[in-house]
mmCIF file of C-alpha atoms in Angstrom:
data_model
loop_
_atom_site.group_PDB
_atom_site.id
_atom_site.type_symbol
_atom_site.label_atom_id
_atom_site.label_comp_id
_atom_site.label_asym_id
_atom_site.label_seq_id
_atom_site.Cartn_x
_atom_site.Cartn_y
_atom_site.Cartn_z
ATOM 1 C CA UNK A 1 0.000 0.000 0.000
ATOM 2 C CA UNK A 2 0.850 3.767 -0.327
ATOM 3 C CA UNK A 3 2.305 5.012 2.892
ATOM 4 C CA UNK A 4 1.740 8.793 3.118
ATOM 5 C CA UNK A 5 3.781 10.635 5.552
ATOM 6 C CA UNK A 6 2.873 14.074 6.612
ATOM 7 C CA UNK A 7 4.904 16.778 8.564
ATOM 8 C CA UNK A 8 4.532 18.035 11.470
ATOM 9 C CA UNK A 9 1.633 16.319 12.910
ATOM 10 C CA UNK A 10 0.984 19.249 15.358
ATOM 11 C CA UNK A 11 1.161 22.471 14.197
ATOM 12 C CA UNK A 12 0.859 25.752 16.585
ATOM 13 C CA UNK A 13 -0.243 28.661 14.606
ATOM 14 C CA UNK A 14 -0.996 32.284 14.618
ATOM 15 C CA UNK A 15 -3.931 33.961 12.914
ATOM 16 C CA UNK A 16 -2.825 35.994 9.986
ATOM 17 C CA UNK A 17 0.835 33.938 9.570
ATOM 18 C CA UNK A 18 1.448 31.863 7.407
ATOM 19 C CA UNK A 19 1.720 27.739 7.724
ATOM 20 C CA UNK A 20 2.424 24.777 5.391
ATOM 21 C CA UNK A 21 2.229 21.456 5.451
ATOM 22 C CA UNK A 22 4.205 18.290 3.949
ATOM 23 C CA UNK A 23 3.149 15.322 2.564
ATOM 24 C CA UNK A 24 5.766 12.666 1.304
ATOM 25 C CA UNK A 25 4.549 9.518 -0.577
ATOM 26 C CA UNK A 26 6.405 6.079 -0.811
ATOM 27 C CA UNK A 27 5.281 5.840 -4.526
ATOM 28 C CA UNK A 28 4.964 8.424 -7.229
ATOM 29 C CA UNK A 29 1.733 9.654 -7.085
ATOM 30 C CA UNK A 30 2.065 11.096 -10.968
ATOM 31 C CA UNK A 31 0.016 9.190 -13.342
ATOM 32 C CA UNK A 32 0.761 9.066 -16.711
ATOM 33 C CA UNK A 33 -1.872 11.831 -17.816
ATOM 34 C CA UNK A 34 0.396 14.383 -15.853
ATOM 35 C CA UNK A 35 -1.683 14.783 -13.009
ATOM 36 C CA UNK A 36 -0.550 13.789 -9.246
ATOM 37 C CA UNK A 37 -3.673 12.079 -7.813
ATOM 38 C CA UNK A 38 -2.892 13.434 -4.118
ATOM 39 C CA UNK A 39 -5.747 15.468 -2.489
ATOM 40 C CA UNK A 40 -5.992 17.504 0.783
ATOM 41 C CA UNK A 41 -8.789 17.588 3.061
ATOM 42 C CA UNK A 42 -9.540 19.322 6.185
ATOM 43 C CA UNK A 43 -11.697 17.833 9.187
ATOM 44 C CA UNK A 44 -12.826 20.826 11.060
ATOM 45 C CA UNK A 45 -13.814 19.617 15.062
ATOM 46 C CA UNK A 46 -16.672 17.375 14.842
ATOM 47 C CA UNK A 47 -17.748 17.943 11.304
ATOM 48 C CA UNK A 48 -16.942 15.353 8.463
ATOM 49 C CA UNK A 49 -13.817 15.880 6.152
ATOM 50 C CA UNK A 50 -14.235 18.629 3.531
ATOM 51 C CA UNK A 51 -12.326 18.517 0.110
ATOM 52 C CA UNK A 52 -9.688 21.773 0.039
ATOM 53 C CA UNK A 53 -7.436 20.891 -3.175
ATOM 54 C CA UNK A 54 -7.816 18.058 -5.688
ATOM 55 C CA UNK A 55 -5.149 16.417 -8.407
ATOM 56 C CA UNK A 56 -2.424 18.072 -6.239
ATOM 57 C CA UNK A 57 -3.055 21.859 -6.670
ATOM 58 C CA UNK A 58 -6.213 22.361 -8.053
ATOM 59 C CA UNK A 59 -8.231 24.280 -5.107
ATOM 60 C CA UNK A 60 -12.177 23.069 -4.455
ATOM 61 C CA UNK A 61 -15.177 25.132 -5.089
ATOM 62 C CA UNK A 62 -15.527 27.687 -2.236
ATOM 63 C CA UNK A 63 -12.120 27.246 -0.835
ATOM 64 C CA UNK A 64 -10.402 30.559 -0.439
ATOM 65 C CA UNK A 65 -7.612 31.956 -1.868
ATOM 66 C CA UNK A 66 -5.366 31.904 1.153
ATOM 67 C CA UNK A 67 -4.992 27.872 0.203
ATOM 68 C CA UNK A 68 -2.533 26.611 -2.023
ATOM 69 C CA UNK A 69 -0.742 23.116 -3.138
ATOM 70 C CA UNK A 70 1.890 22.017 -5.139
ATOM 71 C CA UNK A 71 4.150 19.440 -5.500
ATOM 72 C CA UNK A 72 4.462 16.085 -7.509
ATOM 73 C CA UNK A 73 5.814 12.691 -7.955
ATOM 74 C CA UNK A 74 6.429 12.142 -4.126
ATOM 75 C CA UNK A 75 6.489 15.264 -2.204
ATOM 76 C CA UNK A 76 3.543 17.874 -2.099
ATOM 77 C CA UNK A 77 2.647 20.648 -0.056
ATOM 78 C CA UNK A 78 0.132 22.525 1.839
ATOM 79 C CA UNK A 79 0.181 26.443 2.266
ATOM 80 C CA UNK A 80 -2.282 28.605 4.323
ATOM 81 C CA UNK A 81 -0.889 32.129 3.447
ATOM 82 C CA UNK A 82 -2.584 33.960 5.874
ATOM 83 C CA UNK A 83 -4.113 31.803 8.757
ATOM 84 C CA UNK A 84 -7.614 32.269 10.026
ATOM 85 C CA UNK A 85 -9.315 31.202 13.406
ATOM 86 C CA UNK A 86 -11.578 29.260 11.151
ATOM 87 C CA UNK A 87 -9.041 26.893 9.588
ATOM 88 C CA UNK A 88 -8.156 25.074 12.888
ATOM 89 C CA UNK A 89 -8.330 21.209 12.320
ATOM 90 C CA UNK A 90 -7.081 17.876 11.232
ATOM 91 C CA UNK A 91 -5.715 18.193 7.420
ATOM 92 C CA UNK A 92 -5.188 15.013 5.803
ATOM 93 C CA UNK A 93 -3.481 14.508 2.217
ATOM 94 C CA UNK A 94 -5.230 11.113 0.413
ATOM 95 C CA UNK A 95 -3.541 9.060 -3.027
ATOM 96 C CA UNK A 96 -6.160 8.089 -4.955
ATOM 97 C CA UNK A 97 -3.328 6.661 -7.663
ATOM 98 C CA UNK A 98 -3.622 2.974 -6.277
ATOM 99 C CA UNK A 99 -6.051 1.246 -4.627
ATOM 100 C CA UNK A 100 -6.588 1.503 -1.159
ATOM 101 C CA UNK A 101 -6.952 4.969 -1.083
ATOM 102 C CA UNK A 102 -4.540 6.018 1.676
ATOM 103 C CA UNK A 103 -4.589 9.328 3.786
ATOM 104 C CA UNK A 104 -1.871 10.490 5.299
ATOM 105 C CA UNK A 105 -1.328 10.566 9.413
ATOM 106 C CA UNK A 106 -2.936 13.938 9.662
ATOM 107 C CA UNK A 107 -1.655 17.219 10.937
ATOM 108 C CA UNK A 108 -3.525 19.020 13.916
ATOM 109 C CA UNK A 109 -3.684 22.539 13.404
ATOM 110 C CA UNK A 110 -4.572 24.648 16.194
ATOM 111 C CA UNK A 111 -4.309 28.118 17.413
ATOM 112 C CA UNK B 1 -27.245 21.976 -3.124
ATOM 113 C CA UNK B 2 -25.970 18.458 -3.319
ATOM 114 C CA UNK B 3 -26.241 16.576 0.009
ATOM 115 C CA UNK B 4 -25.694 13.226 1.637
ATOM 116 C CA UNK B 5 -27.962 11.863 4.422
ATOM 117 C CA UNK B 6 -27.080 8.507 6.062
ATOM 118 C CA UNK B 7 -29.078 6.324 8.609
ATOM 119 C CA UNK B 8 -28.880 6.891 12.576
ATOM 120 C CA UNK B 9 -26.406 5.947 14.688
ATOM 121 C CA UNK B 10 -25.701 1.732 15.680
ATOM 122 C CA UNK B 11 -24.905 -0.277 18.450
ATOM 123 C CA UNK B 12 -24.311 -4.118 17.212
ATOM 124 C CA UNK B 13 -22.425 -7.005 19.311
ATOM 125 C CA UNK B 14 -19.357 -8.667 17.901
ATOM 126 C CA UNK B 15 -20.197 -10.928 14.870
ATOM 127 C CA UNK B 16 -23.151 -9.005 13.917
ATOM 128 C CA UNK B 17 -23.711 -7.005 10.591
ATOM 129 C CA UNK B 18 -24.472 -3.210 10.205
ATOM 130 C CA UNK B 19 -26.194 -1.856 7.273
ATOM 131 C CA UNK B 20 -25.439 1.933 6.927
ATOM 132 C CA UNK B 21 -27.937 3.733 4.289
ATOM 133 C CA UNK B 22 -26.854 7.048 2.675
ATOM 134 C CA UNK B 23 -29.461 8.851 0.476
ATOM 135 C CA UNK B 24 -28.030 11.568 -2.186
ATOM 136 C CA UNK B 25 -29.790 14.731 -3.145
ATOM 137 C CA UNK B 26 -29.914 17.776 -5.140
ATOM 138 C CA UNK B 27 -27.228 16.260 -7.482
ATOM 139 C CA UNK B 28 -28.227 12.911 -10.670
ATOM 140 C CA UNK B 29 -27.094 10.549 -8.881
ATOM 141 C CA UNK B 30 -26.104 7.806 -11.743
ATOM 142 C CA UNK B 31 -23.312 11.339 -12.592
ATOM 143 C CA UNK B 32 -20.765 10.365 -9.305
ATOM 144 C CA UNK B 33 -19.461 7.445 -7.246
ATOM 145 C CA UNK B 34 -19.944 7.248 -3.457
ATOM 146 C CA UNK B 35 -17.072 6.540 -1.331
ATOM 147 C CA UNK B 36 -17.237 5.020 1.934
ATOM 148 C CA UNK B 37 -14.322 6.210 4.432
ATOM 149 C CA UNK B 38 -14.198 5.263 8.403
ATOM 150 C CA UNK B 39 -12.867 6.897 11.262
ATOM 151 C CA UNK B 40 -12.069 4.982 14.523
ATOM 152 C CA UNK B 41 -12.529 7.050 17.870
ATOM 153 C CA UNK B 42 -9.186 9.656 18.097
ATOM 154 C CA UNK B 43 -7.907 8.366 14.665
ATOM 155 C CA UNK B 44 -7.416 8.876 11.544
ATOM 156 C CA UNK B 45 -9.943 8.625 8.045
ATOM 157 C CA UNK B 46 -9.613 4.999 6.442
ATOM 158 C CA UNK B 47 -10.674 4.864 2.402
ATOM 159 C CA UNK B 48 -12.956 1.346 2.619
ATOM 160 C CA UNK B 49 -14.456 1.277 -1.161
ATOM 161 C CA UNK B 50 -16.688 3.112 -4.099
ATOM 162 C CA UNK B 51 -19.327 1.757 -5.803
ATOM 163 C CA UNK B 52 -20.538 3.505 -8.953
ATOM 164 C CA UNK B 53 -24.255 3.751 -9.244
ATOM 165 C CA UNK B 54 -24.223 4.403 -12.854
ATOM 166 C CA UNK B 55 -23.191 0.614 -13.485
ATOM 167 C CA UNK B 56 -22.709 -1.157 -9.691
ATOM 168 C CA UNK B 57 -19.329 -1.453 -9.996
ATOM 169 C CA UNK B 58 -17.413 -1.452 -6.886
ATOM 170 C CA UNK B 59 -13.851 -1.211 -5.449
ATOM 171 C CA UNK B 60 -12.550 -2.192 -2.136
ATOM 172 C CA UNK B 61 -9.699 -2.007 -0.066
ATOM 173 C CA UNK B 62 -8.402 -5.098 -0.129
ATOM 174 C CA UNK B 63 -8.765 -5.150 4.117
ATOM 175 C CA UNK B 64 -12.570 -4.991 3.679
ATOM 176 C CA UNK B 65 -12.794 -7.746 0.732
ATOM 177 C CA UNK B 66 -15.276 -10.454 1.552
ATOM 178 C CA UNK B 67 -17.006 -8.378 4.503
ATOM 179 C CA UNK B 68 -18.159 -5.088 3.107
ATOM 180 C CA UNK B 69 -20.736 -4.937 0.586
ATOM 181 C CA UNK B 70 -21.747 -2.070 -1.624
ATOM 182 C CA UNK B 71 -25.180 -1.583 -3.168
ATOM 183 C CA UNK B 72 -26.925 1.052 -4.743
ATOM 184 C CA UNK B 73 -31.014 1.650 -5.212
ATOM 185 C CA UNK B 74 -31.577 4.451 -8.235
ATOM 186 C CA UNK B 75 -34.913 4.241 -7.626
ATOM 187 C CA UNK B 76 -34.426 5.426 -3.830
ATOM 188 C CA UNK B 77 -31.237 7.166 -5.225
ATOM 189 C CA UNK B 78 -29.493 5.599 -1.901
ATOM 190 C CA UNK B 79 -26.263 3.586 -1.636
ATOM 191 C CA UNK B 80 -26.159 1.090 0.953
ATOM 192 C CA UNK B 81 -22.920 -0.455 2.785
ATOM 193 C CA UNK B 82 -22.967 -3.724 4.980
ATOM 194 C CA UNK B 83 -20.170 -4.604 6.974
ATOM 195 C CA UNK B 84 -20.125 -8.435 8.305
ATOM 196 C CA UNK B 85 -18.292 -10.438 11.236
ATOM 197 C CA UNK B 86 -18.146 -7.461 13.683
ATOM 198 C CA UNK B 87 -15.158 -6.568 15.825
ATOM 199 C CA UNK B 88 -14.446 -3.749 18.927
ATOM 200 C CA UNK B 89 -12.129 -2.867 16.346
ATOM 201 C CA UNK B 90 -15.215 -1.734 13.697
ATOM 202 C CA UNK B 91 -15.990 0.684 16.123
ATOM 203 C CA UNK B 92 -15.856 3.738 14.310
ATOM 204 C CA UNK B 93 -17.644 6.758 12.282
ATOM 205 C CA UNK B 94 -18.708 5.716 9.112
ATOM 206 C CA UNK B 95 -18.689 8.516 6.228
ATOM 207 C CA UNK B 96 -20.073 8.455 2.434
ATOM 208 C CA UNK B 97 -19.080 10.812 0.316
ATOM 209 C CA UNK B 98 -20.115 11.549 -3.495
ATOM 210 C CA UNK B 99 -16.985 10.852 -5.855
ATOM 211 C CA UNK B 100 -16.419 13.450 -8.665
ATOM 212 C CA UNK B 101 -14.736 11.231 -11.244
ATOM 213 C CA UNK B 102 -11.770 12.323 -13.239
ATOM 214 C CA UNK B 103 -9.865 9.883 -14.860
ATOM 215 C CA UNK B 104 -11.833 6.608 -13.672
ATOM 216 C CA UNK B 105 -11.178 5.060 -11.158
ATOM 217 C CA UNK B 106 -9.873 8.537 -9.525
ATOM 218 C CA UNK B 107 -12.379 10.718 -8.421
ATOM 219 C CA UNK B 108 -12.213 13.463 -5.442
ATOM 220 C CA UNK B 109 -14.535 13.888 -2.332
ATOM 221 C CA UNK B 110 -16.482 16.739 -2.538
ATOM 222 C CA UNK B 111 -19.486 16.296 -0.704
ATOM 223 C CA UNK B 112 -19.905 14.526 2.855
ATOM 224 C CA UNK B 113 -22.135 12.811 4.793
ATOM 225 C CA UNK B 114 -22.644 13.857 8.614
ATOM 226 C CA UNK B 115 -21.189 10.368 9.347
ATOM 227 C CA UNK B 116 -22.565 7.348 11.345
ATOM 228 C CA UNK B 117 -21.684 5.900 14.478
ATOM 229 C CA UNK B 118 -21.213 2.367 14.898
ATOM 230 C CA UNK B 119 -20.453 0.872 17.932
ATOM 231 C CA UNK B 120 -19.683 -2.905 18.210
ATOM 232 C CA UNK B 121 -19.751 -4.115 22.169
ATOM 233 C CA UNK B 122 -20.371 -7.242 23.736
#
């Protein structure tokens, strides 16, 4: 199986700095259409996941601006460039290159 | 607005089956997979299989094979999953979610269910 390691898994932050987020991959995660099937999510407290960036760096609907991904093959990353109070939370990265689906560990964000 | 609703909340004893129902709206329903993905209490969000109602294919993680079933009911638009052979270690939140397919069988997450609770104790 994929093994999807992310870094840190806690992350102290202050509203209105910035923060990022790694996500390494034991297998390329590029498929041969030239997209990286790696997604993030973000599980606010006690609400189900919600989707943030698909196919690497392609942001959601709705998700704002301040998010941003990039990366391929085995390494991808997360950026918040201005933190909000609002996006405190669990954010997971997921393969969806080879079946089962893996997430990564998670990384706690807090304030 | 697309949304998910799933069935109420379980308690089940070890060897016993759950049924979890998950009923899609606002969206055509044959258009996008649904995704089943648990979560254990304090951990982290397990992928467990997709079944397409367009056609009934499914896909599962190769952990669940032979104990999780996927259907789907078009008329009811609904997707049902049924998990066999119970253990403490089934104890967990149970989430669909509606699959927006890209390059099959890759498709993203874009719409969640609430999630279902499913506790397995003797």
């Amino acid at each position: 199986d994929v093994v999807l390691s992310q870094s840190p898994r806690s992350l102290p932050v202050t509203p209105g700095e910035p923060a990022s987020i790694s996500c390494r991959s034991s297998q390329r995660l590029l498929h041969s259409n030239g997209h990286n099937y790696l997604d993030w999510y973000l599980q606010k407290p006690g609400q189900p996941p919600q989707l943030l960036i698909y196919l690497g760096s392609t942001r959601a609907s709705g998700v704002p601006d301040r998010f941003s991904a990039s990366g391929s093959g085995t390494y991808f990353t997360l950026r918040i460039t201005r933190v909000e109070p609002e996006d405190v939370g669990v954010y997971y990265c997921m393969q969806g290159l080879q079946t089962p689906w893996t997430f990564g560990q998670g990384t706690k964000v807090e304030i | 607005q697309a949304h998910l609703v799933q069935s109420g909340p379980e308690v089940k004893k070890p060897g016993a089956s759950v049924k979890i129902s998950c009923r899609a709206f606002g969206y055509p329903f044959k258009s996008y997979v649904l995704s089943w993905v648990r979560q254990a209490p304090g951990q982290g969000l397990e992928w467990m299989g997709w079944i397409s109602p367009y056609n009934g294919n499914t896909n599962y993680a190769r952990r669940f094979q032979g104990r999780v079933t996927l259907t789907t009911d078009t008329s009811t638009t609904t997707v049902n999953m049924e998990l066999r052979t119970l253990t403490s270690d089934d104890t967990a939140v149970y989430y669909c979610a509606r699959g927006v397919i890209v390059a099959s069988p890759y498709h993203y997450m874009d719409v969640w269910a609430k999630g279902t609770t499913v506790t397995v104790s003797s």
